Amino acid sequence: MGETNRGTIATMNQPQIAYISFDIVPAPKGAAIHIAAFVRALGAAFGNVELVTVSPNWEAMDPQERYPNVMQTALPAVGKTLIDRVMYFRTMLGSWFKNKRFDVVHIRSIYEGFPIALQKEKCCDRLIFEVNGLPSIELKYRYPAVADDRELLQKLHAQEQICLDAADLIITPSGVTRDYLEGRQVPRAKICVIPNGVDLDIFTPTPQQASAVNLEENFPYHLIYFGTLSAWQGVNIAIEALAQVNERFPAKLTAIGQARSQQIERLQKLANKLGVSENLRILSPMSQGNLVQQIHQADAIVAPLTPNDRNLIQGCCPLKVLEGMATATPTIATNLPVVREIGGDREHFLLVKPGSAGSLKDAIVEYHSQPQFAARLARNARQRIETHYTWQQAGDALIAAYHRLGIPSVSYN
């Protein structure tokens, strides 16, 4: 479904949908890419969609048509702390909701969703809660002191449960997350698993490279990581593996993603300690087009997710793995259930022992020494994405989920 004008809406009874998220859109982050894909699909199928997100500055932005049939309003989230920003955004959202009521309100977190869940009957007929992450699990990785604040974690857990109970439908990208939510007494029939997708027009296959050249002693083997540089992503493990690989042959690592200055300093300090500071390059987030150019220059992608509650219990659908596979670049990822959902070891990628730099090193060495094997897995990976993991497929599944709630599509002349 493209972004061109699809004509005059034939029915005047189109559903009113509000998609609300405590995120900045557009942005290079995976969340923003996911949101854009979903609201495009909703706008094309149902017409009138109101997208409410966080303003990139401290001022509200007037409504504008962000995508066809999707009007976006960006509200400020002002404050020194996350709690301050959330409370400010909730206040602004309450003002925005004045005299508004929707057929469907679609939320992505408790940050925007909790006050809506408390006033569900006033806000909407049906509430959809899209669970990609839960702050009772994730927040401690961004703010380590939270791990010892039991009172705050209990409040977060309680607000999550209120949203889960109030929702008519829960959408999640992973079977692992579905199983976790079932453990929180959410009926399985209420949960719909819709994996993340990839835009195949952007994430194109890597141009054919002369892999044999990489076997030359002085030609560095180029590894790439992209995504946030948060602790659960395991970039430190990639750096440790980089040092071990360089004992065998020259290699370098490019890490691309959002990070706080302290995170970058820790990674650079680790690289310096291991003697590979000159082999590590850390780049800021960039557009998808520029990211693909960087991937096309790499020999292999590393996604060393760590074995913690964020990845093992809560679950996720690692977009970096999907996007890497789509470029037909040999990929190495951690052997976790959320990765095994996507594809098969030694069929679409190599899976390595969680938390083991040595295991990651062994996989890199195997790709380096067997370029034809690496290329075969990469081709299989691209085919896997084409068949199962596009945003078109995710959008179709989202529309079908709305239909099951009785939300009718609009028709066009």
Short mmCIF file of C-alpha atoms in Angstrom, two decimals:
data_model
loop_
_atom_site.label_atom_id
_atom_site.label_comp_id
_atom_site.label_asym_id
_atom_site.label_seq_id
_atom_site.Cartn_x
_atom_site.Cartn_y
_atom_site.Cartn_z
CA MET A 1 0.00 0.00 0.00
CA GLY A 2 1.71 3.15 -1.17
CA GLU A 3 1.58 6.68 0.10
CA THR A 4 -0.38 8.10 -2.82
CA ASN A 5 -3.86 9.50 -2.49
CA ARG A 6 -6.24 6.57 -2.82
CA GLY A 7 -9.25 8.58 -3.82
CA THR A 8 -12.49 9.69 -2.26
CA ILE A 9 -13.74 7.71 0.71
CA ALA A 10 -17.02 6.10 -0.28
CA THR A 11 -18.43 5.62 3.21
CA MET A 12 -19.04 8.34 5.75
CA ASN A 13 -18.92 5.81 8.60
CA GLN A 14 -15.18 5.38 8.67
CA PRO A 15 -13.76 4.43 12.08
CA GLN A 16 -12.00 7.04 14.16
CA ILE A 17 -8.62 5.71 15.28
CA ALA A 18 -6.06 7.30 17.61
CA TYR A 19 -2.56 5.81 17.65
CA ILE A 20 -0.69 7.30 20.62
CA SER A 21 2.95 6.72 21.53
CA PHE A 22 5.50 8.25 23.88
CA ASP A 23 8.04 8.33 21.07
CA ILE A 24 9.42 10.81 18.56
CA VAL A 25 8.31 10.11 14.98
CA PRO A 26 9.93 10.19 12.49
CA ALA A 27 13.31 9.13 13.89
CA PRO A 28 16.02 6.57 13.03
CA LYS A 29 15.07 4.40 16.03
CA GLY A 30 13.40 1.03 15.51
CA ALA A 31 10.31 2.14 17.45
CA ALA A 32 9.72 5.06 15.09
CA ILE A 33 10.18 2.84 12.03
CA HIS A 34 7.68 0.35 13.48
CA ILE A 35 5.16 3.09 14.27
CA ALA A 36 5.43 4.60 10.79
CA ALA A 37 4.80 1.22 9.16
CA PHE A 38 1.78 0.51 11.36
CA VAL A 39 0.05 3.88 10.97
CA ARG A 40 0.58 3.81 7.21
CA ALA A 41 -1.22 0.47 7.11
CA LEU A 42 -4.01 1.74 9.36
CA GLY A 43 -4.44 4.92 7.34
CA ALA A 44 -4.67 3.00 4.08
CA ALA A 45 -7.20 0.49 5.45
CA PHE A 46 -9.34 2.56 7.79
CA GLY A 47 -8.95 6.16 6.73
CA ASN A 48 -9.05 8.69 9.53
CA VAL A 49 -6.08 8.04 11.89
CA GLU A 50 -4.85 10.50 14.50
CA LEU A 51 -1.19 9.92 15.39
CA VAL A 52 -0.05 11.50 18.67
CA THR A 53 3.65 11.41 19.51
CA VAL A 54 6.30 13.31 21.44
CA SER A 55 7.53 16.61 20.03
CA PRO A 56 11.26 16.67 19.21
CA ASN A 57 11.45 20.00 21.04
CA TRP A 58 9.60 21.53 23.99
CA GLU A 59 6.78 22.97 21.91
CA ALA A 60 3.62 21.39 20.61
CA MET A 61 3.46 20.93 16.85
CA ASP A 62 0.26 21.71 14.97
CA PRO A 63 -1.50 18.76 13.32
CA GLN A 64 -0.15 17.87 9.90
CA GLU A 65 -0.70 15.00 7.49
CA ARG A 66 2.33 12.84 8.16
CA TYR A 67 1.20 9.95 5.93
CA PRO A 68 -1.89 9.49 3.74
CA ASN A 69 -5.00 9.60 5.98
CA VAL A 70 -2.77 10.02 9.06
CA MET A 71 -2.79 13.35 10.89
CA GLN A 72 0.06 13.73 13.39
CA THR A 73 0.07 15.91 16.49
CA ALA A 74 3.34 16.11 18.46
CA LEU A 75 3.02 17.05 22.12
CA PRO A 76 5.89 18.23 24.32
CA ALA A 77 7.33 16.11 27.11
CA VAL A 78 9.17 18.60 29.31
CA GLY A 79 11.19 17.80 32.40
CA LYS A 80 14.59 16.84 33.81
CA THR A 81 13.66 13.25 34.62
CA LEU A 82 11.75 10.59 32.73
CA ILE A 83 8.92 10.75 35.27
CA ASP A 84 8.71 14.52 34.83
CA ARG A 85 8.53 14.13 31.07
CA VAL A 86 5.91 11.40 31.25
CA MET A 87 3.70 13.41 33.62
CA TYR A 88 3.98 16.51 31.43
CA PHE A 89 3.11 14.50 28.33
CA ARG A 90 0.12 12.95 30.10
CA THR A 91 -1.13 16.41 31.03
CA MET A 92 -0.81 17.60 27.44
CA LEU A 93 -2.48 14.42 26.21
CA GLY A 94 -5.38 14.98 28.58
CA SER A 95 -5.92 18.43 27.09
CA TRP A 96 -5.70 17.01 23.56
CA PHE A 97 -8.34 14.41 24.41
CA LYS A 98 -10.83 17.05 25.58
CA ASN A 99 -14.13 16.61 23.68
CA LYS A 100 -12.65 13.68 21.70
CA ARG A 101 -13.76 10.07 21.65
CA PHE A 102 -12.58 7.34 19.29
CA ASP A 103 -13.73 3.98 18.02
CA VAL A 104 -10.21 2.70 18.72
CA VAL A 105 -7.30 3.99 20.78
CA HIS A 106 -4.02 2.19 20.11
CA ILE A 107 -1.28 2.62 22.76
CA ARG A 108 2.29 1.34 23.00
CA SER A 109 3.23 1.84 26.65
CA ILE A 110 1.96 2.81 30.08
CA TYR A 111 3.54 6.23 29.64
CA GLU A 112 0.70 7.37 27.43
CA GLY A 113 -1.64 4.45 28.03
CA PHE A 114 -2.23 4.35 31.77
CA PRO A 115 -4.53 7.41 32.04
CA ILE A 116 -6.39 6.23 28.93
CA ALA A 117 -6.92 2.77 30.43
CA LEU A 118 -8.32 4.36 33.59
CA GLN A 119 -10.87 6.30 31.51
CA LYS A 120 -11.39 3.79 28.73
CA GLU A 121 -15.16 4.26 28.44
CA LYS A 122 -14.71 8.00 28.12
CA CYS A 123 -11.91 7.73 25.53
CA CYS A 124 -12.90 4.91 23.20
CA ASP A 125 -14.98 1.85 22.38
CA ARG A 126 -11.96 -0.43 22.04
CA LEU A 127 -8.47 -0.19 23.46
CA ILE A 128 -5.49 -1.87 21.76
CA PHE A 129 -2.26 -2.23 23.73
CA GLU A 130 0.82 -2.90 21.63
CA VAL A 131 3.41 -4.44 23.96
CA ASN A 132 6.93 -4.14 22.60
CA GLY A 133 8.54 -3.57 26.00
CA LEU A 134 7.52 -3.11 29.61
CA PRO A 135 9.21 -0.55 31.88
CA SER A 136 9.01 -2.85 34.92
CA ILE A 137 11.60 -4.96 33.07
CA GLU A 138 13.40 -2.52 30.78
CA LEU A 139 13.76 0.64 32.83
CA LYS A 140 16.57 -0.67 35.03
CA TYR A 141 18.81 -1.03 31.98
CA ARG A 142 18.51 2.67 31.27
CA TYR A 143 18.47 3.78 34.90
CA PRO A 144 20.39 1.17 36.97
CA ALA A 145 19.26 2.66 40.30
CA VAL A 146 15.70 1.61 39.46
CA ALA A 147 16.65 -2.04 40.06
CA ASP A 148 16.71 -1.38 43.82
CA ASP A 149 13.53 0.74 43.92
CA ARG A 150 10.94 -1.93 44.67
CA GLU A 151 8.17 0.61 45.25
CA LEU A 152 8.65 2.16 41.81
CA LEU A 153 8.86 -1.23 40.09
CA GLN A 154 5.65 -2.33 41.81
CA LYS A 155 3.90 0.85 40.62
CA LEU A 156 5.11 0.26 37.06
CA HIS A 157 3.97 -3.37 37.20
CA ALA A 158 0.55 -2.31 38.52
CA GLN A 159 0.08 0.31 35.78
CA GLU A 160 1.08 -2.25 33.16
CA GLN A 161 -1.47 -4.69 34.52
CA ILE A 162 -4.24 -2.11 34.42
CA CYS A 163 -3.47 -1.46 30.75
CA LEU A 164 -3.28 -5.19 29.98
CA ASP A 165 -6.61 -5.85 31.70
CA ALA A 166 -8.36 -2.88 30.05
CA ALA A 167 -7.18 -3.72 26.53
CA ASP A 168 -9.54 -5.50 24.15
CA LEU A 169 -6.58 -6.67 22.09
CA ILE A 170 -2.86 -6.96 22.85
CA ILE A 171 -0.38 -6.96 19.98
CA THR A 172 3.19 -8.13 20.50
CA PRO A 173 6.01 -8.94 18.07
CA SER A 174 7.25 -12.13 19.74
CA GLY A 175 5.99 -15.48 20.93
CA VAL A 176 8.28 -15.11 23.95
CA THR A 177 6.45 -11.93 24.93
CA ARG A 178 3.10 -13.63 24.40
CA ASP A 179 4.13 -16.41 26.78
CA TYR A 180 5.27 -13.87 29.37
CA LEU A 181 1.96 -12.01 29.16
CA GLU A 182 0.06 -15.26 29.57
CA GLY A 183 2.02 -15.71 32.79
CA ARG A 184 0.51 -12.40 33.89
CA GLN A 185 -2.97 -13.84 33.45
CA VAL A 186 -3.64 -12.33 30.02
CA PRO A 187 -5.86 -14.74 28.03
CA ARG A 188 -4.01 -16.18 25.03
CA ALA A 189 -7.00 -15.45 22.80
CA LYS A 190 -6.57 -11.74 23.56
CA ILE A 191 -2.96 -11.68 22.29
CA CYS A 192 -1.97 -11.33 18.63
CA VAL A 193 1.68 -11.89 17.63
CA ILE A 194 2.75 -9.67 14.72
CA PRO A 195 6.52 -9.76 14.10
CA ASN A 196 8.46 -6.74 12.95
CA GLY A 197 9.11 -6.29 9.27
CA VAL A 198 11.58 -4.85 6.78
CA ASP A 199 11.18 -2.45 3.87
CA LEU A 200 12.72 -4.48 1.06
CA ASP A 201 13.04 -1.40 -1.16
CA ILE A 202 15.43 0.13 1.38
CA PHE A 203 17.23 -2.91 2.76
CA THR A 204 18.48 -4.29 -0.51
CA PRO A 205 20.94 -7.16 -0.94
CA THR A 206 24.60 -6.42 -0.51
CA PRO A 207 26.31 -6.01 -3.91
CA GLN A 208 28.48 -8.97 -4.86
CA GLN A 209 31.87 -8.60 -3.23
CA ALA A 210 35.16 -10.32 -3.98
CA SER A 211 35.18 -12.31 -0.76
CA ALA A 212 38.53 -13.85 -1.60
CA VAL A 213 40.13 -10.43 -1.17
CA ASN A 214 39.17 -10.52 2.51
CA LEU A 215 41.41 -13.53 3.00
CA GLU A 216 44.48 -11.47 2.27
CA GLU A 217 46.57 -11.00 5.38
CA ASN A 218 46.46 -7.21 5.43
CA PHE A 219 42.83 -6.72 4.43
CA PRO A 220 40.69 -6.17 7.56
CA TYR A 221 37.54 -8.22 7.92
CA HIS A 222 34.77 -5.66 8.46
CA LEU A 223 32.15 -6.37 11.14
CA ILE A 224 29.15 -4.16 11.78
CA TYR A 225 26.68 -3.75 14.63
CA PHE A 226 23.68 -1.44 14.47
CA GLY A 227 20.99 -0.65 17.02
CA THR A 228 21.08 1.01 20.40
CA LEU A 229 24.27 0.64 22.42
CA SER A 230 22.32 -0.33 25.55
CA ALA A 231 23.75 -2.98 27.86
CA TRP A 232 21.32 -5.70 26.75
CA GLN A 233 22.59 -5.45 23.16
CA GLY A 234 25.99 -6.96 24.01
CA VAL A 235 28.23 -4.54 22.11
CA ASN A 236 30.90 -5.13 24.77
CA ILE A 237 30.89 -8.82 23.80
CA ALA A 238 31.42 -7.83 20.17
CA ILE A 239 34.45 -5.75 21.18
CA GLU A 240 35.89 -8.64 23.19
CA ALA A 241 35.40 -10.93 20.20
CA LEU A 242 37.02 -8.30 17.96
CA ALA A 243 40.16 -8.48 20.08
CA GLN A 244 40.25 -12.26 19.84
CA VAL A 245 39.69 -12.21 16.08
CA ASN A 246 42.59 -9.81 15.62
CA GLU A 247 44.87 -12.44 17.09
CA ARG A 248 44.03 -14.52 13.99
CA PHE A 249 43.63 -11.92 11.24
CA PRO A 250 42.99 -8.17 10.89
CA ALA A 251 39.41 -7.12 11.64
CA LYS A 252 37.50 -3.97 12.48
CA LEU A 253 34.09 -3.23 13.98
CA THR A 254 31.69 -0.39 13.20
CA ALA A 255 28.97 0.16 15.81
CA ILE A 256 26.09 2.41 14.79
CA GLY A 257 23.41 3.50 17.20
CA GLN A 258 22.02 5.74 19.87
CA ALA A 259 23.95 5.93 23.12
CA ARG A 260 24.65 8.18 26.06
CA SER A 261 28.15 9.59 26.35
CA GLN A 262 28.91 7.32 29.32
CA GLN A 263 28.03 4.23 27.27
CA ILE A 264 30.34 5.28 24.46
CA GLU A 265 33.13 6.03 26.92
CA ARG A 266 32.82 2.57 28.50
CA LEU A 267 32.97 0.85 25.12
CA GLN A 268 35.96 2.91 24.02
CA LYS A 269 37.70 2.22 27.33
CA LEU A 270 37.14 -1.52 26.85
CA ALA A 271 38.50 -1.37 23.29
CA ASN A 272 41.56 0.52 24.51
CA LYS A 273 42.14 -2.02 27.29
CA LEU A 274 42.00 -4.88 24.79
CA GLY A 275 44.24 -3.10 22.29
CA VAL A 276 41.67 -2.63 19.54
CA SER A 277 40.73 1.02 19.95
CA GLU A 278 41.93 1.75 16.42
CA ASN A 279 39.79 -1.12 15.13
CA LEU A 280 36.56 0.25 16.62
CA ARG A 281 34.45 2.99 15.09
CA ILE A 282 31.26 4.24 16.79
CA LEU A 283 28.80 6.23 14.68
CA SER A 284 25.63 8.08 15.63
CA PRO A 285 22.20 6.93 14.42
CA MET A 286 21.58 7.63 10.75
CA SER A 287 18.87 7.32 8.15
CA GLN A 288 17.97 3.86 6.91
CA GLY A 289 19.42 4.67 3.50
CA ASN A 290 22.78 5.65 4.98
CA LEU A 291 22.69 2.64 7.28
CA VAL A 292 22.27 0.31 4.33
CA GLN A 293 25.31 1.87 2.68
CA GLN A 294 27.31 1.08 5.81
CA ILE A 295 26.02 -2.51 5.89
CA HIS A 296 26.95 -3.00 2.25
CA GLN A 297 30.57 -2.23 3.16
CA ALA A 298 30.62 -4.93 5.86
CA ASP A 299 31.59 -8.58 5.60
CA ALA A 300 29.37 -9.72 8.48
CA ILE A 301 26.78 -8.41 10.92
CA VAL A 302 26.97 -9.16 14.64
CA ALA A 303 23.94 -9.05 16.95
CA PRO A 304 25.23 -10.39 20.30
CA LEU A 305 22.09 -9.97 22.41
CA THR A 306 22.73 -10.76 26.07
CA PRO A 307 20.84 -13.44 28.06
CA ASN A 308 18.89 -11.23 30.47
CA ASP A 309 15.25 -10.84 31.44
CA ARG A 310 14.71 -8.21 28.75
CA ASN A 311 15.58 -10.69 26.00
CA LEU A 312 14.73 -14.04 27.63
CA ILE A 313 11.58 -13.33 29.65
CA GLN A 314 9.98 -10.20 28.20
CA GLY A 315 11.04 -11.00 24.67
CA CYS A 316 11.47 -8.87 21.53
CA CYS A 317 11.65 -9.18 17.77
CA PRO A 318 15.17 -7.91 16.98
CA LEU A 319 14.76 -5.56 14.06
CA LYS A 320 18.52 -5.39 13.54
CA VAL A 321 18.60 -9.11 12.76
CA LEU A 322 15.71 -8.83 10.29
CA GLU A 323 17.19 -5.80 8.54
CA GLY A 324 20.63 -7.38 8.38
CA MET A 325 19.20 -10.58 6.89
CA ALA A 326 17.37 -8.51 4.29
CA THR A 327 20.65 -7.09 2.99
CA ALA A 328 21.96 -10.61 2.35
CA THR A 329 24.93 -9.88 4.58
CA PRO A 330 26.17 -12.86 6.63
CA THR A 331 24.72 -12.47 10.11
CA ILE A 332 25.77 -13.77 13.52
CA ALA A 333 23.35 -13.58 16.44
CA THR A 334 22.98 -14.95 19.94
CA ASN A 335 21.25 -18.30 20.37
CA LEU A 336 18.12 -17.04 22.14
CA PRO A 337 14.46 -18.02 21.63
CA VAL A 338 13.62 -14.58 20.18
CA VAL A 339 16.25 -15.11 17.47
CA ARG A 340 15.31 -18.73 16.81
CA GLU A 341 11.78 -17.52 16.08
CA ILE A 342 13.18 -15.68 13.07
CA GLY A 343 15.28 -18.37 11.41
CA GLY A 344 17.48 -21.41 11.74
CA ASP A 345 21.07 -21.85 12.89
CA ARG A 346 23.41 -22.65 9.98
CA GLU A 347 20.46 -22.15 7.66
CA HIS A 348 19.89 -18.38 7.75
CA PHE A 349 22.64 -17.24 10.15
CA LEU A 350 25.10 -18.52 12.73
CA LEU A 351 23.94 -18.65 16.34
CA VAL A 352 26.46 -18.31 19.15
CA LYS A 353 26.52 -19.07 22.85
CA PRO A 354 24.94 -16.26 24.91
CA GLY A 355 27.43 -13.98 26.60
CA SER A 356 30.45 -15.69 25.02
CA ALA A 357 33.00 -13.59 23.15
CA GLY A 358 34.86 -16.80 22.30
CA SER A 359 31.82 -18.30 20.62
CA LEU A 360 31.26 -15.11 18.64
CA LYS A 361 34.92 -15.13 17.62
CA ASP A 362 34.62 -18.72 16.38
CA ALA A 363 31.61 -17.79 14.20
CA ILE A 364 33.45 -14.81 12.72
CA VAL A 365 36.45 -17.01 11.94
CA GLU A 366 34.15 -19.58 10.29
CA TYR A 367 32.58 -16.96 8.02
CA HIS A 368 35.99 -15.55 7.20
CA SER A 369 37.43 -18.94 6.27
CA GLN A 370 34.35 -20.14 4.38
CA PRO A 371 33.06 -17.22 2.30
CA GLN A 372 30.89 -19.44 0.07
CA PHE A 373 29.15 -20.90 3.13
CA ALA A 374 28.63 -17.38 4.49
CA ALA A 375 27.18 -16.24 1.16
CA ARG A 376 24.78 -19.20 1.03
CA LEU A 377 23.39 -18.44 4.48
CA ALA A 378 23.05 -14.79 3.53
CA ARG A 379 21.04 -15.63 0.41
CA ASN A 380 18.80 -17.94 2.46
CA ALA A 381 18.30 -15.13 4.97
CA ARG A 382 17.18 -12.68 2.31
CA GLN A 383 14.67 -15.22 0.99
CA ARG A 384 13.41 -15.80 4.54
CA ILE A 385 12.72 -12.08 4.99
CA GLU A 386 11.01 -11.80 1.60
CA THR A 387 8.70 -14.68 2.50
CA HIS A 388 7.86 -13.94 6.13
CA TYR A 389 9.07 -10.56 7.42
CA THR A 390 8.03 -7.52 5.41
CA TRP A 391 6.17 -4.48 6.71
CA GLN A 392 3.49 -5.22 4.13
CA GLN A 393 2.87 -8.58 5.82
CA ALA A 394 2.94 -6.99 9.28
CA GLY A 395 0.47 -4.33 8.13
CA ASP A 396 -1.87 -6.95 6.68
CA ALA A 397 -1.77 -8.86 9.98
CA LEU A 398 -2.51 -5.65 11.88
CA ILE A 399 -5.51 -4.89 9.68
CA ALA A 400 -6.79 -8.45 10.15
CA ALA A 401 -6.49 -8.02 13.93
CA TYR A 402 -8.55 -4.83 13.76
CA HIS A 403 -11.14 -6.66 11.67
CA ARG A 404 -11.43 -9.33 14.35
CA LEU A 405 -12.40 -6.56 16.76
CA GLY A 406 -15.16 -5.54 14.38
CA ILE A 407 -13.43 -2.47 12.95
CA PRO A 408 -14.52 -2.15 9.30
CA SER A 409 -12.19 -1.05 6.53
CA VAL A 410 -13.24 1.92 4.44
CA SER A 411 -13.84 1.59 0.72
CA TYR A 412 -12.51 3.92 -1.96
CA ASN A 413 -13.80 4.95 -5.39
#
